[in-house]
Amino acid sequence: MNTGDSTTFENNQIYVSNLPTSEDVIFSPLEVKYRDINIWINLAILGVVLSICVAIYLILELDFPLLLLLSAFLGILIFFGLVLAYTYKHHEYRGYAVRQQDIIFKSGVFFRTITTLPFKRVQHCEVEQGPLERRFGLASLAIYTAGGSSSDLEIHGLTYENAMAMKSFITKVIGNSDEEE
């Protein structure tokens, strides 16, 4: 059944065993300074929580048994120890890879996620810096696709230079793909 169209339709099968795996991708780690900042923030929060607990105890002149106070203090320290361990491990599992057609981001300690965002879907991207990020030369890259008000992918813990280079590359790629259509 020829309709006069000179193009031929192809729909060849792709075997999953022949596809590249995520292990083939070399992920770039986030900056260690970013992990360290998060650890220091958690330690500051611990200091504030302990200070508030001590202040409440002293102001209200509460008469708790020493064992109860030590148990509460130990519980708070254990909780923040777990938070710090999680922060450290979370940083180990996060990474990104920029390829010709897409960007990949992996994260997760308990529940692992690998997000691949094709550049064809990208509307725009932004480099963001908060005061702490600016102080330590870090930035975040937020990548937006059509139809959403929030970013579809946000990568924190990049050097400012890398974030700007990635933004420039992505902007160039999506600009070229607009011209080709």
PDB file of C-alpha atoms in Angstrom:
ATOM      1  CA  MET A   1       0.000   0.000   0.000  1.00  0.00           C
ATOM      2  CA  ASN A   2       1.991   2.959  -1.307  1.00  0.00           C
ATOM      3  CA  THR A   3       0.528   6.396  -0.690  1.00  0.00           C
ATOM      4  CA  GLY A   4       3.111   8.160  -2.812  1.00  0.00           C
ATOM      5  CA  ASP A   5       5.163   9.220   0.214  1.00  0.00           C
ATOM      6  CA  SER A   6       8.877   8.587  -0.388  1.00  0.00           C
ATOM      7  CA  THR A   7       9.691   8.200   3.312  1.00  0.00           C
ATOM      8  CA  THR A   8       9.579   4.746   4.779  1.00  0.00           C
ATOM      9  CA  PHE A   9       8.304   3.964   8.207  1.00  0.00           C
ATOM     10  CA  GLU A  10      10.701   2.153  10.523  1.00  0.00           C
ATOM     11  CA  ASN A  11      10.046   0.943  14.018  1.00  0.00           C
ATOM     12  CA  ASN A  12      12.907  -1.396  14.858  1.00  0.00           C
ATOM     13  CA  GLN A  13      12.949  -3.183  18.172  1.00  0.00           C
ATOM     14  CA  ILE A  14      15.502  -2.085  20.769  1.00  0.00           C
ATOM     15  CA  TYR A  15      16.726  -4.766  23.131  1.00  0.00           C
ATOM     16  CA  VAL A  16      17.053  -3.665  26.731  1.00  0.00           C
ATOM     17  CA  SER A  17      20.244  -5.679  27.130  1.00  0.00           C
ATOM     18  CA  ASN A  18      21.880  -3.491  24.427  1.00  0.00           C
ATOM     19  CA  LEU A  19      21.009  -0.169  26.083  1.00  0.00           C
ATOM     20  CA  PRO A  20      23.690   1.730  28.005  1.00  0.00           C
ATOM     21  CA  THR A  21      23.347   1.515  31.776  1.00  0.00           C
ATOM     22  CA  SER A  22      23.627   4.253  34.368  1.00  0.00           C
ATOM     23  CA  GLU A  23      26.897   2.636  35.455  1.00  0.00           C
ATOM     24  CA  ASP A  24      28.323   3.706  32.079  1.00  0.00           C
ATOM     25  CA  VAL A  25      27.777   7.358  33.025  1.00  0.00           C
ATOM     26  CA  ILE A  26      30.556   9.053  34.966  1.00  0.00           C
ATOM     27  CA  PHE A  27      28.862  11.317  37.499  1.00  0.00           C
ATOM     28  CA  SER A  28      30.569  14.455  38.771  1.00  0.00           C
ATOM     29  CA  PRO A  29      30.305  14.837  42.543  1.00  0.00           C
ATOM     30  CA  LEU A  30      28.965  17.937  44.242  1.00  0.00           C
ATOM     31  CA  GLU A  31      31.431  20.223  45.966  1.00  0.00           C
ATOM     32  CA  VAL A  32      32.666  19.086  49.389  1.00  0.00           C
ATOM     33  CA  LYS A  33      32.182  22.666  50.631  1.00  0.00           C
ATOM     34  CA  TYR A  34      28.441  22.179  50.099  1.00  0.00           C
ATOM     35  CA  ARG A  35      28.408  19.125  52.379  1.00  0.00           C
ATOM     36  CA  ASP A  36      30.479  20.984  54.970  1.00  0.00           C
ATOM     37  CA  ILE A  37      28.086  23.948  54.935  1.00  0.00           C
ATOM     38  CA  ASN A  38      25.129  21.611  55.529  1.00  0.00           C
ATOM     39  CA  ILE A  39      26.968  19.939  58.411  1.00  0.00           C
ATOM     40  CA  TRP A  40      27.748  23.316  60.002  1.00  0.00           C
ATOM     41  CA  ILE A  41      24.134  24.418  59.602  1.00  0.00           C
ATOM     42  CA  ASN A  42      22.973  21.248  61.371  1.00  0.00           C
ATOM     43  CA  LEU A  43      25.509  21.816  64.159  1.00  0.00           C
ATOM     44  CA  ALA A  44      24.261  25.405  64.545  1.00  0.00           C
ATOM     45  CA  ILE A  45      20.684  24.127  64.812  1.00  0.00           C
ATOM     46  CA  LEU A  46      21.839  21.623  67.445  1.00  0.00           C
ATOM     47  CA  GLY A  47      23.437  24.464  69.401  1.00  0.00           C
ATOM     48  CA  VAL A  48      20.243  26.519  69.234  1.00  0.00           C
ATOM     49  CA  VAL A  49      18.058  23.578  70.312  1.00  0.00           C
ATOM     50  CA  LEU A  50      20.328  22.758  73.245  1.00  0.00           C
ATOM     51  CA  SER A  51      20.509  26.439  74.258  1.00  0.00           C
ATOM     52  CA  ILE A  52      16.718  26.734  74.210  1.00  0.00           C
ATOM     53  CA  CYS A  53      16.374  23.562  76.289  1.00  0.00           C
ATOM     54  CA  VAL A  54      18.888  24.832  78.871  1.00  0.00           C
ATOM     55  CA  ALA A  55      17.263  28.290  78.927  1.00  0.00           C
ATOM     56  CA  ILE A  56      13.801  26.812  79.496  1.00  0.00           C
ATOM     57  CA  TYR A  57      15.177  24.590  82.252  1.00  0.00           C
ATOM     58  CA  LEU A  58      16.914  27.504  83.999  1.00  0.00           C
ATOM     59  CA  ILE A  59      14.147  30.097  83.537  1.00  0.00           C
ATOM     60  CA  LEU A  60      11.329  27.834  84.662  1.00  0.00           C
ATOM     61  CA  GLU A  61      13.489  26.347  87.426  1.00  0.00           C
ATOM     62  CA  LEU A  62      12.211  22.912  86.574  1.00  0.00           C
ATOM     63  CA  ASP A  63      13.012  20.093  88.952  1.00  0.00           C
ATOM     64  CA  PHE A  64      13.571  17.068  86.725  1.00  0.00           C
ATOM     65  CA  PRO A  65      15.552  14.056  87.871  1.00  0.00           C
ATOM     66  CA  LEU A  66      19.132  14.114  86.606  1.00  0.00           C
ATOM     67  CA  LEU A  67      18.643  10.812  84.776  1.00  0.00           C
ATOM     68  CA  LEU A  68      15.717  12.272  82.787  1.00  0.00           C
ATOM     69  CA  LEU A  69      17.749  15.350  81.840  1.00  0.00           C
ATOM     70  CA  LEU A  70      20.713  13.262  80.742  1.00  0.00           C
ATOM     71  CA  SER A  71      18.412  10.959  78.758  1.00  0.00           C
ATOM     72  CA  ALA A  72      16.830  13.924  76.960  1.00  0.00           C
ATOM     73  CA  PHE A  73      20.261  15.412  76.250  1.00  0.00           C
ATOM     74  CA  LEU A  74      21.541  12.070  74.964  1.00  0.00           C
ATOM     75  CA  GLY A  75      18.417  11.649  72.806  1.00  0.00           C
ATOM     76  CA  ILE A  76      18.958  15.057  71.214  1.00  0.00           C
ATOM     77  CA  LEU A  77      22.631  14.255  70.561  1.00  0.00           C
ATOM     78  CA  ILE A  78      21.773  10.880  69.023  1.00  0.00           C
ATOM     79  CA  PHE A  79      19.121  12.472  66.795  1.00  0.00           C
ATOM     80  CA  PHE A  80      21.526  15.128  65.536  1.00  0.00           C
ATOM     81  CA  GLY A  81      24.253  12.505  65.128  1.00  0.00           C
ATOM     82  CA  LEU A  82      21.933  10.599  62.809  1.00  0.00           C
ATOM     83  CA  VAL A  83      21.111  13.815  60.942  1.00  0.00           C
ATOM     84  CA  LEU A  84      24.821  14.543  60.480  1.00  0.00           C
ATOM     85  CA  ALA A  85      25.527  10.982  59.304  1.00  0.00           C
ATOM     86  CA  TYR A  86      22.629  11.246  56.846  1.00  0.00           C
ATOM     87  CA  THR A  87      23.932  14.606  55.563  1.00  0.00           C
ATOM     88  CA  TYR A  88      27.380  13.095  55.036  1.00  0.00           C
ATOM     89  CA  LYS A  89      26.064   9.989  53.245  1.00  0.00           C
ATOM     90  CA  HIS A  90      23.521  11.969  51.196  1.00  0.00           C
ATOM     91  CA  HIS A  91      26.352  14.008  49.733  1.00  0.00           C
ATOM     92  CA  GLU A  92      28.218  10.830  48.725  1.00  0.00           C
ATOM     93  CA  TYR A  93      25.314   9.570  46.608  1.00  0.00           C
ATOM     94  CA  ARG A  94      24.571  12.805  44.778  1.00  0.00           C
ATOM     95  CA  GLY A  95      26.090  13.596  41.412  1.00  0.00           C
ATOM     96  CA  TYR A  96      25.402  14.946  37.944  1.00  0.00           C
ATOM     97  CA  ALA A  97      26.440  14.337  34.359  1.00  0.00           C
ATOM     98  CA  VAL A  98      25.996  16.645  31.393  1.00  0.00           C
ATOM     99  CA  ARG A  99      25.768  14.919  28.029  1.00  0.00           C
ATOM    100  CA  GLN A 100      25.135  16.197  24.505  1.00  0.00           C
ATOM    101  CA  GLN A 101      21.367  15.663  24.641  1.00  0.00           C
ATOM    102  CA  ASP A 102      20.517  15.671  28.347  1.00  0.00           C
ATOM    103  CA  ILE A 103      21.531  16.174  31.943  1.00  0.00           C
ATOM    104  CA  ILE A 104      21.384  13.429  34.563  1.00  0.00           C
ATOM    105  CA  PHE A 105      21.181  13.873  38.339  1.00  0.00           C
ATOM    106  CA  LYS A 106      21.349  11.113  40.925  1.00  0.00           C
ATOM    107  CA  SER A 107      20.510  11.335  44.617  1.00  0.00           C
ATOM    108  CA  GLY A 108      19.190   9.403  47.561  1.00  0.00           C
ATOM    109  CA  VAL A 109      20.501   7.459  50.522  1.00  0.00           C
ATOM    110  CA  PHE A 110      17.636   5.063  51.181  1.00  0.00           C
ATOM    111  CA  PHE A 111      15.570   5.693  48.065  1.00  0.00           C
ATOM    112  CA  ARG A 112      17.822   6.263  45.066  1.00  0.00           C
ATOM    113  CA  THR A 113      16.681   8.431  42.178  1.00  0.00           C
ATOM    114  CA  ILE A 114      18.253   9.043  38.791  1.00  0.00           C
ATOM    115  CA  THR A 115      16.629  11.872  36.856  1.00  0.00           C
ATOM    116  CA  THR A 116      17.375  12.393  33.181  1.00  0.00           C
ATOM    117  CA  LEU A 117      16.183  15.643  31.656  1.00  0.00           C
ATOM    118  CA  PRO A 118      16.446  15.912  27.855  1.00  0.00           C
ATOM    119  CA  PHE A 119      17.429  19.364  26.645  1.00  0.00           C
ATOM    120  CA  LYS A 120      14.562  19.278  24.107  1.00  0.00           C
ATOM    121  CA  ARG A 121      12.146  19.732  27.046  1.00  0.00           C
ATOM    122  CA  VAL A 122      14.046  22.598  28.690  1.00  0.00           C
ATOM    123  CA  GLN A 123      12.486  26.065  28.556  1.00  0.00           C
ATOM    124  CA  HIS A 124      15.155  27.925  30.502  1.00  0.00           C
ATOM    125  CA  CYS A 125      17.587  27.606  33.381  1.00  0.00           C
ATOM    126  CA  GLU A 126      18.833  29.836  36.184  1.00  0.00           C
ATOM    127  CA  VAL A 127      21.870  30.015  38.414  1.00  0.00           C
ATOM    128  CA  GLU A 128      20.898  30.818  41.993  1.00  0.00           C
ATOM    129  CA  GLN A 129      23.047  31.853  44.967  1.00  0.00           C
ATOM    130  CA  GLY A 130      22.073  32.439  48.550  1.00  0.00           C
ATOM    131  CA  PRO A 131      24.293  34.386  50.955  1.00  0.00           C
ATOM    132  CA  LEU A 132      26.134  31.281  52.206  1.00  0.00           C
ATOM    133  CA  GLU A 133      26.583  29.929  48.701  1.00  0.00           C
ATOM    134  CA  ARG A 134      27.948  33.278  47.540  1.00  0.00           C
ATOM    135  CA  ARG A 135      30.361  33.385  50.510  1.00  0.00           C
ATOM    136  CA  PHE A 136      31.824  29.986  49.590  1.00  0.00           C
ATOM    137  CA  GLY A 137      31.723  30.360  45.785  1.00  0.00           C
ATOM    138  CA  LEU A 138      28.879  27.889  45.333  1.00  0.00           C
ATOM    139  CA  ALA A 139      25.652  28.057  43.348  1.00  0.00           C
ATOM    140  CA  SER A 140      22.592  26.054  42.342  1.00  0.00           C
ATOM    141  CA  LEU A 141      21.414  25.361  38.813  1.00  0.00           C
ATOM    142  CA  ALA A 142      17.635  25.302  38.354  1.00  0.00           C
ATOM    143  CA  ILE A 143      16.346  23.838  35.083  1.00  0.00           C
ATOM    144  CA  TYR A 144      12.742  24.479  34.006  1.00  0.00           C
ATOM    145  CA  THR A 145      10.612  22.655  31.468  1.00  0.00           C
ATOM    146  CA  ALA A 146       7.333  23.731  29.917  1.00  0.00           C
ATOM    147  CA  GLY A 147       4.193  23.558  32.020  1.00  0.00           C
ATOM    148  CA  GLY A 148       5.642  23.952  35.490  1.00  0.00           C
ATOM    149  CA  SER A 149       6.076  26.906  37.799  1.00  0.00           C
ATOM    150  CA  SER A 150       8.857  25.285  39.792  1.00  0.00           C
ATOM    151  CA  SER A 151      12.111  23.874  38.506  1.00  0.00           C
ATOM    152  CA  ASP A 152      12.049  20.338  37.193  1.00  0.00           C
ATOM    153  CA  LEU A 153      15.632  19.763  38.257  1.00  0.00           C
ATOM    154  CA  GLU A 154      17.687  21.692  40.755  1.00  0.00           C
ATOM    155  CA  ILE A 155      21.314  20.872  41.420  1.00  0.00           C
ATOM    156  CA  HIS A 156      22.760  22.421  44.568  1.00  0.00           C
ATOM    157  CA  GLY A 157      26.417  22.398  45.540  1.00  0.00           C
ATOM    158  CA  LEU A 158      28.058  23.399  42.261  1.00  0.00           C
ATOM    159  CA  THR A 159      30.881  25.876  42.000  1.00  0.00           C
ATOM    160  CA  TYR A 160      29.624  29.170  40.623  1.00  0.00           C
ATOM    161  CA  GLU A 161      31.864  28.739  37.563  1.00  0.00           C
ATOM    162  CA  ASN A 162      30.516  25.232  36.816  1.00  0.00           C
ATOM    163  CA  ALA A 163      26.917  26.363  37.290  1.00  0.00           C
ATOM    164  CA  MET A 164      27.427  29.255  34.867  1.00  0.00           C
ATOM    165  CA  ALA A 165      29.203  27.004  32.339  1.00  0.00           C
ATOM    166  CA  MET A 166      26.377  24.453  32.513  1.00  0.00           C
ATOM    167  CA  LYS A 167      23.776  27.213  32.129  1.00  0.00           C
ATOM    168  CA  SER A 168      25.631  28.608  29.128  1.00  0.00           C
ATOM    169  CA  PHE A 169      25.891  25.160  27.524  1.00  0.00           C
ATOM    170  CA  ILE A 170      22.214  24.331  28.114  1.00  0.00           C
ATOM    171  CA  THR A 171      21.115  27.752  26.834  1.00  0.00           C
ATOM    172  CA  LYS A 172      23.213  27.264  23.711  1.00  0.00           C
ATOM    173  CA  VAL A 173      21.818  23.760  23.104  1.00  0.00           C
ATOM    174  CA  ILE A 174      18.170  24.795  23.563  1.00  0.00           C
ATOM    175  CA  GLY A 175      18.795  27.874  21.405  1.00  0.00           C
ATOM    176  CA  ASN A 176      20.177  25.691  18.600  1.00  0.00           C
ATOM    177  CA  SER A 177      17.299  23.216  18.889  1.00  0.00           C
ATOM    178  CA  ASP A 178      14.807  26.083  18.540  1.00  0.00           C
ATOM    179  CA  GLU A 179      16.535  27.189  15.332  1.00  0.00           C
ATOM    180  CA  GLU A 180      16.423  23.653  13.873  1.00  0.00           C
ATOM    181  CA  GLU A 181      12.653  23.284  14.275  1.00  0.00           C
TER     182      GLU A 181
END
